Short mmCIF file of C-alpha atoms and ligand atoms in Angstrom, two decimals:
data_model
loop_
_atom_site.label_atom_id
_atom_site.label_comp_id
_atom_site.label_asym_id
_atom_site.label_seq_id
_atom_site.Cartn_x
_atom_site.Cartn_y
_atom_site.Cartn_z
CA MET L 29 -27.80 14.22 -16.77
CA LYS L 30 -23.99 14.33 -16.20
CA MET L 31 -23.24 11.67 -14.19
CA ASN L 32 -20.89 12.54 -10.44
CA GLN L 33 -18.03 10.29 -11.27
CA PRO L 34 -15.57 10.04 -8.19
CA MET L 35 -12.23 11.60 -8.61
CA ILE L 36 -9.08 8.91 -7.43
CA LYS L 37 -5.55 8.38 -7.47
CA VAL L 38 -4.11 5.07 -7.89
CA VAL L 39 -0.50 5.20 -5.76
CA SER L 40 1.05 1.57 -6.23
CA SER L 41 -0.48 -1.98 -6.35
CA GLY L 42 1.18 -5.04 -5.80
CA LYS L 43 0.48 -8.95 -6.88
CA TYR L 44 1.79 -11.98 -4.71
CA VAL L 45 1.56 -15.80 -6.87
CA PRO L 46 2.31 -19.11 -4.56
CA SER L 47 5.42 -20.55 -5.51
CA THR L 48 4.02 -24.10 -6.63
CA LEU L 49 2.97 -25.00 -9.97
CA ILE L 50 0.49 -27.08 -11.38
CA THR L 51 1.02 -27.80 -15.64
CA ASN L 52 -1.09 -29.21 -17.91
CA GLU L 53 0.67 -31.86 -17.82
CA ASP L 54 -0.18 -32.45 -13.74
CA LEU L 55 -3.53 -32.15 -15.19
CA GLU L 56 -3.21 -35.21 -17.71
CA LYS L 57 -2.23 -36.81 -14.65
CA LEU L 58 -5.87 -36.48 -13.07
CA VAL L 59 -7.84 -36.46 -15.75
CA GLU L 60 -8.46 -37.20 -19.13
CA THR L 61 -7.09 -34.40 -21.38
CA SER L 62 -4.48 -33.16 -23.21
CA ASP L 63 -1.65 -29.87 -23.12
CA GLU L 64 -2.56 -29.51 -26.59
CA TRP L 65 -6.01 -29.37 -26.23
CA ILE L 66 -5.63 -27.14 -22.87
CA MET L 67 -3.61 -24.21 -25.01
CA THR L 68 -5.97 -24.49 -27.80
CA ARG L 69 -9.14 -24.23 -26.62
CA THR L 70 -8.14 -22.07 -23.50
CA GLY L 71 -4.31 -20.12 -23.84
CA ILE L 72 -3.33 -22.07 -20.19
CA LYS L 73 0.22 -23.76 -19.53
CA THR L 74 0.20 -22.93 -15.86
CA ARG L 75 -1.65 -22.22 -12.75
CA HIS L 76 -0.47 -21.68 -9.20
CA LYS L 77 -1.62 -23.33 -5.71
CA ALA L 78 -1.52 -22.10 -2.46
CA VAL L 79 -0.40 -25.38 -0.52
CA ASP L 80 -1.55 -24.15 3.37
CA GLU L 81 -1.91 -20.39 2.34
CA LEU L 82 -4.48 -19.25 3.53
CA THR L 83 -5.93 -16.35 0.42
CA SER L 84 -6.22 -13.73 3.63
CA GLU L 85 -2.33 -14.64 3.97
CA MET L 86 -1.78 -14.35 0.02
CA ALA L 87 -3.71 -11.07 0.14
CA VAL L 88 -1.21 -9.39 2.92
CA LYS L 89 1.45 -9.86 0.90
CA ALA L 90 0.26 -8.45 -2.25
CA ALA L 91 -0.81 -5.27 -0.49
CA GLU L 92 2.60 -4.93 1.90
CA ASP L 93 3.78 -5.85 -2.14
CA ALA L 94 2.09 -2.25 -3.07
CA ILE L 95 3.36 -0.78 0.24
CA LYS L 96 6.80 -1.12 0.05
CA ARG L 97 6.54 -0.19 -3.87
CA VAL L 98 6.12 3.07 -2.74
CA ASN L 99 7.16 2.76 0.99
CA TYR L 100 2.93 4.20 2.33
CA ASP L 101 2.48 5.31 5.29
CA VAL L 102 -0.14 2.67 6.19
CA SER L 103 -1.16 4.61 9.18
CA LYS L 104 -3.32 6.46 5.79
CA ILE L 105 -5.12 3.21 5.18
CA ASP L 106 -8.59 3.29 6.43
CA LEU L 107 -10.87 0.73 4.39
CA ILE L 108 -10.18 -2.36 3.05
CA VAL L 109 -12.54 -3.74 0.62
CA MET L 110 -11.47 -7.47 -0.26
CA ALA L 111 -13.17 -9.16 -3.37
CA THR L 112 -13.25 -13.42 -3.19
CA ILE L 113 -14.76 -16.55 -3.38
CA THR L 114 -12.73 -18.18 -1.14
CA GLY L 115 -12.40 -16.39 2.12
CA ASP L 116 -10.54 -18.20 4.76
CA GLN L 117 -13.94 -19.04 6.86
CA MET L 118 -17.64 -17.37 6.45
CA THR L 119 -17.00 -15.28 9.23
CA PRO L 120 -14.87 -12.34 10.19
CA SER L 121 -14.51 -11.01 6.98
CA THR L 122 -11.12 -11.83 5.10
CA ALA L 123 -10.85 -7.64 4.79
CA ASN L 124 -10.99 -8.26 8.34
CA PHE L 125 -8.27 -10.73 8.86
CA ILE L 126 -5.93 -8.71 6.23
CA GLN L 127 -6.43 -5.39 8.24
CA ALA L 128 -5.42 -7.69 11.42
CA LYS L 129 -2.26 -9.03 10.24
CA LEU L 130 -1.13 -6.18 8.29
CA GLY L 131 -1.19 -4.19 11.80
CA LEU L 132 -3.43 -2.19 10.78
CA VAL L 133 -4.63 -1.65 15.20
CA HIS L 134 -6.33 2.37 14.12
CA GLU L 135 -9.97 2.56 12.60
CA VAL L 136 -10.39 1.27 9.67
CA MET L 137 -13.55 -0.17 7.62
CA SER L 138 -13.31 -3.70 6.47
CA PHE L 139 -15.54 -5.71 4.62
CA ASP L 140 -15.17 -8.59 1.58
CA ILE L 141 -17.92 -8.26 -1.65
CA ASN L 142 -17.97 -11.17 -3.94
CA ALA L 143 -18.93 -10.44 -7.32
CA ALA L 144 -17.29 -13.66 -8.69
CA CYS L 145 -14.67 -12.86 -11.39
CA THR L 146 -15.90 -9.10 -11.55
CA GLY L 147 -15.51 -8.01 -7.56
CA PHE L 148 -11.62 -6.28 -7.92
CA VAL L 149 -13.78 -4.44 -10.60
CA TYR L 150 -17.21 -4.11 -7.99
CA GLY L 151 -14.50 -3.17 -5.51
CA LEU L 152 -12.83 -0.31 -6.79
CA GLU L 153 -16.66 1.14 -7.73
CA VAL L 154 -17.14 0.60 -4.41
CA ALA L 155 -14.01 1.71 -2.41
CA ALA L 156 -13.65 4.84 -5.10
CA ALA L 157 -17.60 5.95 -4.12
CA LEU L 158 -16.32 6.16 -0.40
CA LEU L 159 -13.85 7.56 -0.97
CA GLN L 160 -15.44 10.41 -2.52
CA THR L 161 -17.72 10.55 -0.03
CA GLY L 162 -14.46 12.72 2.40
CA ARG L 163 -14.74 10.09 5.43
CA PHE L 164 -11.94 8.31 4.39
CA ARG L 165 -8.05 8.97 2.97
CA ALA L 166 -6.54 5.85 1.46
CA ALA L 167 -8.21 2.36 0.36
CA LEU L 168 -6.58 -1.13 0.46
CA VAL L 169 -8.72 -2.88 -2.66
CA ILE L 170 -7.47 -6.72 -3.58
CA GLY L 171 -8.57 -9.54 -5.15
CA GLY L 172 -7.57 -12.47 -4.51
CA GLU L 173 -8.24 -16.67 -4.57
CA THR L 174 -7.59 -20.26 -3.28
CA LEU L 175 -10.10 -21.40 -6.02
CA THR L 176 -7.97 -25.07 -6.56
CA LYS L 177 -9.56 -25.22 -2.62
CA ILE L 178 -13.02 -25.40 -4.79
CA VAL L 179 -11.84 -26.62 -7.42
CA ASP L 180 -12.94 -30.80 -8.71
CA TYR L 181 -9.80 -32.47 -9.51
CA THR L 182 -12.18 -35.05 -11.76
CA ASP L 183 -13.97 -32.47 -13.59
CA ARG L 184 -11.62 -31.79 -17.15
CA ASN L 185 -14.21 -29.32 -17.77
CA THR L 186 -13.63 -27.04 -14.79
CA CYS L 187 -10.04 -28.14 -13.54
CA ILE L 188 -8.14 -26.82 -16.21
CA LEU L 189 -9.15 -23.51 -15.55
CA PHE L 190 -8.36 -22.12 -12.76
CA GLY L 191 -5.49 -20.90 -10.03
CA ASP L 192 -4.90 -19.37 -6.89
CA GLY L 193 -2.96 -15.57 -6.27
CA ALA L 194 -3.62 -12.05 -5.16
CA GLY L 195 -3.12 -8.41 -6.31
CA ALA L 196 -3.93 -5.42 -4.35
CA MET L 197 -3.94 -1.87 -4.76
CA ILE L 198 -4.04 1.63 -2.67
CA ILE L 199 -5.95 4.55 -4.07
CA GLU L 200 -7.11 7.76 -2.23
CA PRO L 201 -9.42 10.34 -3.39
CA ALA L 202 -8.79 13.22 -5.76
CA THR L 203 -9.51 16.57 -6.85
CA GLN L 204 -8.29 17.11 -9.72
CA GLU L 205 -10.33 16.33 -13.18
CA ARG L 206 -7.36 14.48 -14.78
CA ASN L 207 -7.89 11.53 -11.93
CA LYS L 208 -11.99 11.55 -13.05
CA ALA L 209 -12.53 7.34 -13.17
CA TYR L 210 -15.17 6.13 -14.65
CA PHE L 211 -17.06 2.87 -14.19
CA PHE L 212 -20.00 0.41 -15.05
CA ASN L 213 -20.66 -2.78 -13.26
CA ALA L 214 -23.75 -5.05 -13.69
CA ALA L 215 -25.77 -8.16 -12.90
CA ARG L 216 -28.26 -10.35 -13.99
CA GLY L 217 -29.20 -13.33 -11.86
CA ASP L 218 -29.20 -16.44 -12.79
CA LEU L 219 -31.18 -19.38 -11.57
CA ASN L 220 -29.98 -21.83 -13.65
CA ASN L 221 -26.69 -23.38 -12.39
CA THR L 222 -24.42 -21.50 -15.25
CA LEU L 223 -21.31 -21.05 -12.87
CA THR L 224 -22.24 -22.01 -8.95
CA VAL L 225 -19.80 -23.09 -6.44
CA VAL L 226 -22.19 -25.03 -3.65
CA SER L 227 -19.06 -26.28 -2.32
CA LYS L 228 -17.15 -27.28 -5.83
CA ILE L 229 -16.99 -24.89 -9.39
CA LYS L 230 -20.27 -26.80 -11.19
CA MET L 231 -19.86 -24.56 -14.97
CA ASP L 232 -21.74 -24.60 -17.89
CA GLY L 233 -18.49 -23.59 -20.33
CA LYS L 234 -20.41 -22.98 -23.45
CA LYS L 235 -23.12 -20.71 -22.07
CA VAL L 236 -20.82 -18.73 -19.74
CA TYR L 237 -18.39 -18.35 -22.94
CA GLN L 238 -21.01 -16.60 -24.54
CA PHE L 239 -22.33 -14.83 -21.76
CA ALA L 240 -18.63 -13.86 -21.27
CA VAL L 241 -18.21 -12.76 -25.10
CA ASP L 242 -20.99 -10.51 -25.31
CA ALA L 243 -20.41 -8.85 -21.55
CA MET L 244 -17.41 -7.63 -22.35
CA GLN L 245 -17.97 -6.26 -25.78
CA GLN L 246 -20.75 -4.44 -23.83
CA ALA L 247 -18.87 -3.40 -21.17
CA ILE L 248 -16.14 -2.00 -22.94
CA GLN L 249 -18.14 0.23 -24.86
CA LYS L 250 -20.32 1.30 -21.97
CA VAL L 251 -17.42 3.11 -20.16
CA LEU L 252 -15.80 4.23 -23.53
CA ASP L 253 -19.02 6.08 -23.80
CA ASP L 254 -19.62 7.01 -20.64
CA ALA L 255 -16.23 8.76 -20.71
CA GLY L 256 -16.69 9.86 -24.09
CA LEU L 257 -13.30 8.10 -25.20
CA LEU L 258 -12.18 5.72 -27.98
CA VAL L 259 -10.53 3.16 -27.33
CA GLU L 260 -7.65 4.57 -29.33
CA ASP L 261 -7.24 6.66 -26.11
CA ILE L 262 -6.77 3.51 -23.75
CA ASP L 263 -3.21 2.49 -23.17
CA MET L 264 -4.22 -0.41 -22.36
CA ILE L 265 -7.33 -2.78 -21.89
CA ILE L 266 -6.90 -5.17 -18.80
CA PRO L 267 -9.40 -8.08 -18.96
CA HIS L 268 -10.27 -10.11 -17.09
CA GLN L 269 -8.17 -13.27 -17.60
CA ALA L 270 -10.20 -16.58 -18.22
CA ASN L 271 -9.36 -17.87 -21.98
CA GLU L 272 -7.85 -16.71 -24.83
CA ARG L 273 -9.39 -17.77 -27.06
CA ILE L 274 -12.75 -15.08 -25.40
CA ILE L 275 -10.18 -12.39 -25.28
CA GLN L 276 -9.45 -12.86 -28.71
CA SER L 277 -12.94 -13.12 -30.01
CA VAL L 278 -13.61 -9.81 -28.32
CA SER L 279 -11.04 -7.81 -30.15
CA LYS L 280 -12.15 -9.30 -33.80
CA SER L 281 -15.95 -8.41 -33.36
CA MET L 282 -14.55 -4.87 -32.08
CA SER L 283 -12.05 -4.41 -33.87
CA ILE L 284 -9.44 -3.74 -31.42
CA PRO L 285 -5.75 -5.08 -32.21
CA MET L 286 -5.31 -8.31 -29.81
CA GLU L 287 -1.85 -6.00 -28.45
CA LYS L 288 -4.46 -3.53 -27.09
CA PHE L 289 -4.97 -6.81 -24.43
CA MET L 290 -2.79 -7.28 -21.43
CA LEU L 291 -2.45 -11.53 -21.03
CA ASN L 292 -0.87 -13.46 -18.44
CA LEU L 293 -3.13 -16.31 -18.48
CA SER L 294 -0.52 -18.58 -19.69
CA GLU L 295 0.87 -18.65 -16.11
CA TYR L 296 -1.56 -18.19 -13.87
CA GLY L 297 -4.59 -18.83 -15.15
CA ASN L 298 -8.47 -18.17 -14.14
CA THR L 299 -7.95 -16.54 -10.89
CA SER L 300 -11.09 -15.06 -10.40
CA ALA L 301 -11.05 -11.64 -8.48
CA ALA L 302 -7.68 -11.84 -8.92
CA SER L 303 -6.65 -11.39 -12.21
CA ILE L 304 -7.32 -8.13 -13.09
CA PRO L 305 -5.40 -6.72 -10.27
CA ILE L 306 -2.46 -8.74 -10.32
CA THR L 307 -2.69 -8.50 -13.90
CA ILE L 308 -2.32 -4.43 -13.14
CA SER L 309 -0.01 -5.20 -11.24
CA GLU L 310 2.19 -6.44 -13.98
CA TYR L 311 1.27 -3.54 -15.84
CA PHE L 312 2.66 -1.57 -13.50
CA ASP L 313 6.07 -3.74 -13.53
CA LYS L 314 6.64 -3.34 -17.00
CA ASN L 315 5.12 0.30 -18.60
CA GLU L 316 5.51 3.89 -17.72
CA THR L 317 2.44 4.35 -16.34
CA LYS L 318 2.16 8.43 -15.75
CA ASN L 319 -0.26 10.01 -17.72
CA LYS L 320 -2.31 6.38 -19.06
CA LYS L 321 -5.23 5.42 -19.41
CA ILE L 322 -6.07 1.78 -18.51
CA LEU L 323 -9.37 -0.38 -19.78
CA LEU L 324 -10.06 -2.95 -16.71
CA VAL L 325 -13.09 -4.98 -18.16
CA GLY L 326 -14.24 -8.83 -15.68
CA PHE L 327 -16.93 -10.63 -16.31
CA GLY L 328 -18.65 -13.71 -14.43
CA GLY L 329 -20.69 -16.12 -11.95
CA GLY L 330 -23.50 -14.27 -10.86
CA PHE L 331 -24.11 -13.26 -13.56
CA THR L 332 -21.58 -10.11 -12.95
CA TRP L 333 -19.89 -8.31 -15.59
CA GLY L 334 -18.09 -4.80 -15.23
CA SER L 335 -15.73 -2.19 -16.13
CA ALA L 336 -13.96 0.91 -15.28
CA ILE L 337 -11.94 3.55 -16.35
CA LEU L 338 -8.77 5.02 -14.47
CA GLN L 339 -6.23 7.87 -15.53
CA LEU L 340 -2.73 6.80 -14.16
O1 LIG Y 20 -14.00 -16.25 -14.98
C1 LIG Y 20 -15.29 -16.39 -15.66
C2 LIG Y 20 -15.82 -18.20 -15.79
N1 LIG Y 20 -14.66 -18.85 -16.76
C3 LIG Y 20 -15.60 -18.62 -18.06
O2 LIG Y 20 -15.05 -18.16 -18.76
C4 LIG Y 20 -15.25 -20.57 -19.09
C5 LIG Y 20 -15.96 -19.92 -20.06
N2 LIG Y 20 -15.59 -21.23 -21.11
C6 LIG Y 20 -14.98 -21.52 -21.49
O3 LIG Y 20 -13.71 -21.05 -21.59
C7 LIG Y 20 -14.97 -22.70 -22.33
O4 LIG Y 20 -16.37 -22.88 -22.79
C8 LIG Y 20 -14.02 -24.36 -21.98
C9 LIG Y 20 -12.15 -23.59 -21.94
C10 LIG Y 20 -14.72 -24.55 -20.71
C11 LIG Y 20 -14.32 -25.13 -22.85
O5 LIG Y 20 -14.18 -25.01 -23.99
P1 LIG Y 20 -14.76 -25.28 -25.31
O6 LIG Y 20 -14.43 -25.12 -26.32
O7 LIG Y 20 -16.07 -24.92 -24.84
O8 LIG Y 20 -15.42 -26.87 -25.34
P2 LIG Y 20 -16.43 -28.04 -25.17
O9 LIG Y 20 -17.06 -27.35 -23.56
O10 LIG Y 20 -17.45 -27.32 -26.41
O11 LIG Y 20 -16.36 -29.69 -25.38
C12 LIG Y 20 -15.32 -29.54 -26.45
C13 LIG Y 20 -15.44 -30.84 -25.97
C14 LIG Y 20 -16.20 -31.80 -25.20
O12 LIG Y 20 -16.18 -33.12 -26.45
P3 LIG Y 20 -17.75 -33.68 -27.22
O13 LIG Y 20 -18.38 -33.26 -26.22
O14 LIG Y 20 -17.38 -32.82 -28.20
O15 LIG Y 20 -16.57 -35.18 -27.82
C15 LIG Y 20 -15.50 -31.97 -23.84
O16 LIG Y 20 -16.18 -33.33 -23.17
O17 LIG Y 20 -13.95 -30.96 -25.37
C16 LIG Y 20 -14.34 -31.80 -24.30
N3 LIG Y 20 -13.57 -31.04 -23.28
C17 LIG Y 20 -12.33 -31.88 -23.29
N4 LIG Y 20 -11.39 -32.90 -23.75
C18 LIG Y 20 -10.40 -32.78 -23.51
C19 LIG Y 20 -13.44 -30.75 -22.21
N5 LIG Y 20 -12.64 -30.29 -21.51
C20 LIG Y 20 -11.64 -30.81 -22.07
C21 LIG Y 20 -10.53 -31.12 -21.45
N6 LIG Y 20 -9.13 -31.63 -22.15
N7 LIG Y 20 -9.83 -30.38 -20.61
#
């Protein structure tokens, strides 16, 4: 049976990262580690840290960046999907705060989703499916995190990895075949506390690493198969930025050249749900995007994993 794939137009994308940096040298002062260990094991050099800034405030700045780039008529936005594990508070949702801070006083459906580092890919599929109903004119899909507030800076296994930031995308329903989007999202409940946050992040890095490599490979292959495409048809793969070695491993085992993966984790570290939209925004900055196909692939706590192919 042919699946009913949503057709969406990617209108714009934007990002925001706070200006304060945490360098590897800063971390050397907190835990027993070294710039050399962090660089060779992860590829991370710096991460950004939100000082007195809420997740919703960074998300609004990322959204405003996306809006400004195309001078978007915000009265068209009637759906906001916010992916985060570090929302401002339990309720209202961070998406509600974003809506208010953007000054959207017309009727908007806005809510958060939690799928850890896969959150943005989940959010995109949810928003695309809702747009397909014909009930909404435009969706703002955002991934934003203030992970530094849940990092345990005495745990060298995790504190070297995470940073803060936000990325946003505006999408509209489309009617042309060329705007078909393809999604694959999945989860497998894990009760072994492999990657959890009760108050601070706790992770069995080795187990997550192995899961990540398998999940990325499966998600890339699955969405390519569903779209009837080969990896050669894809202009850029935008992976969740967790560890450069995870991406190198997938590149090697799937024989996909490293140049096909867009990387920026040396500057931002792992920003969970924000990493993919921040990277998409940088892809838009650096490339002529017309008629390009991008493949997004995420994985994270849950376990969750997922992928999408967007035709720009
Ligand atoms: O967003 C999705 C969630 N997260 C991920 O995708 C992360 C997945 N995992 C990873 O990226 C890697 O497993 C880590 C970067 C977390 C760790 O790298 P690794 O190569 O798997 O190291 P390891 O855990 O096997 O540790 C090797 C050694 C250990 O020492 P011993 O037991 O061999 O003496 C660790 O204690 O490295 C030690 N170590 C460190 N040494 C210096 C662990 N963290 C550090 C550190 N600095 N920061």
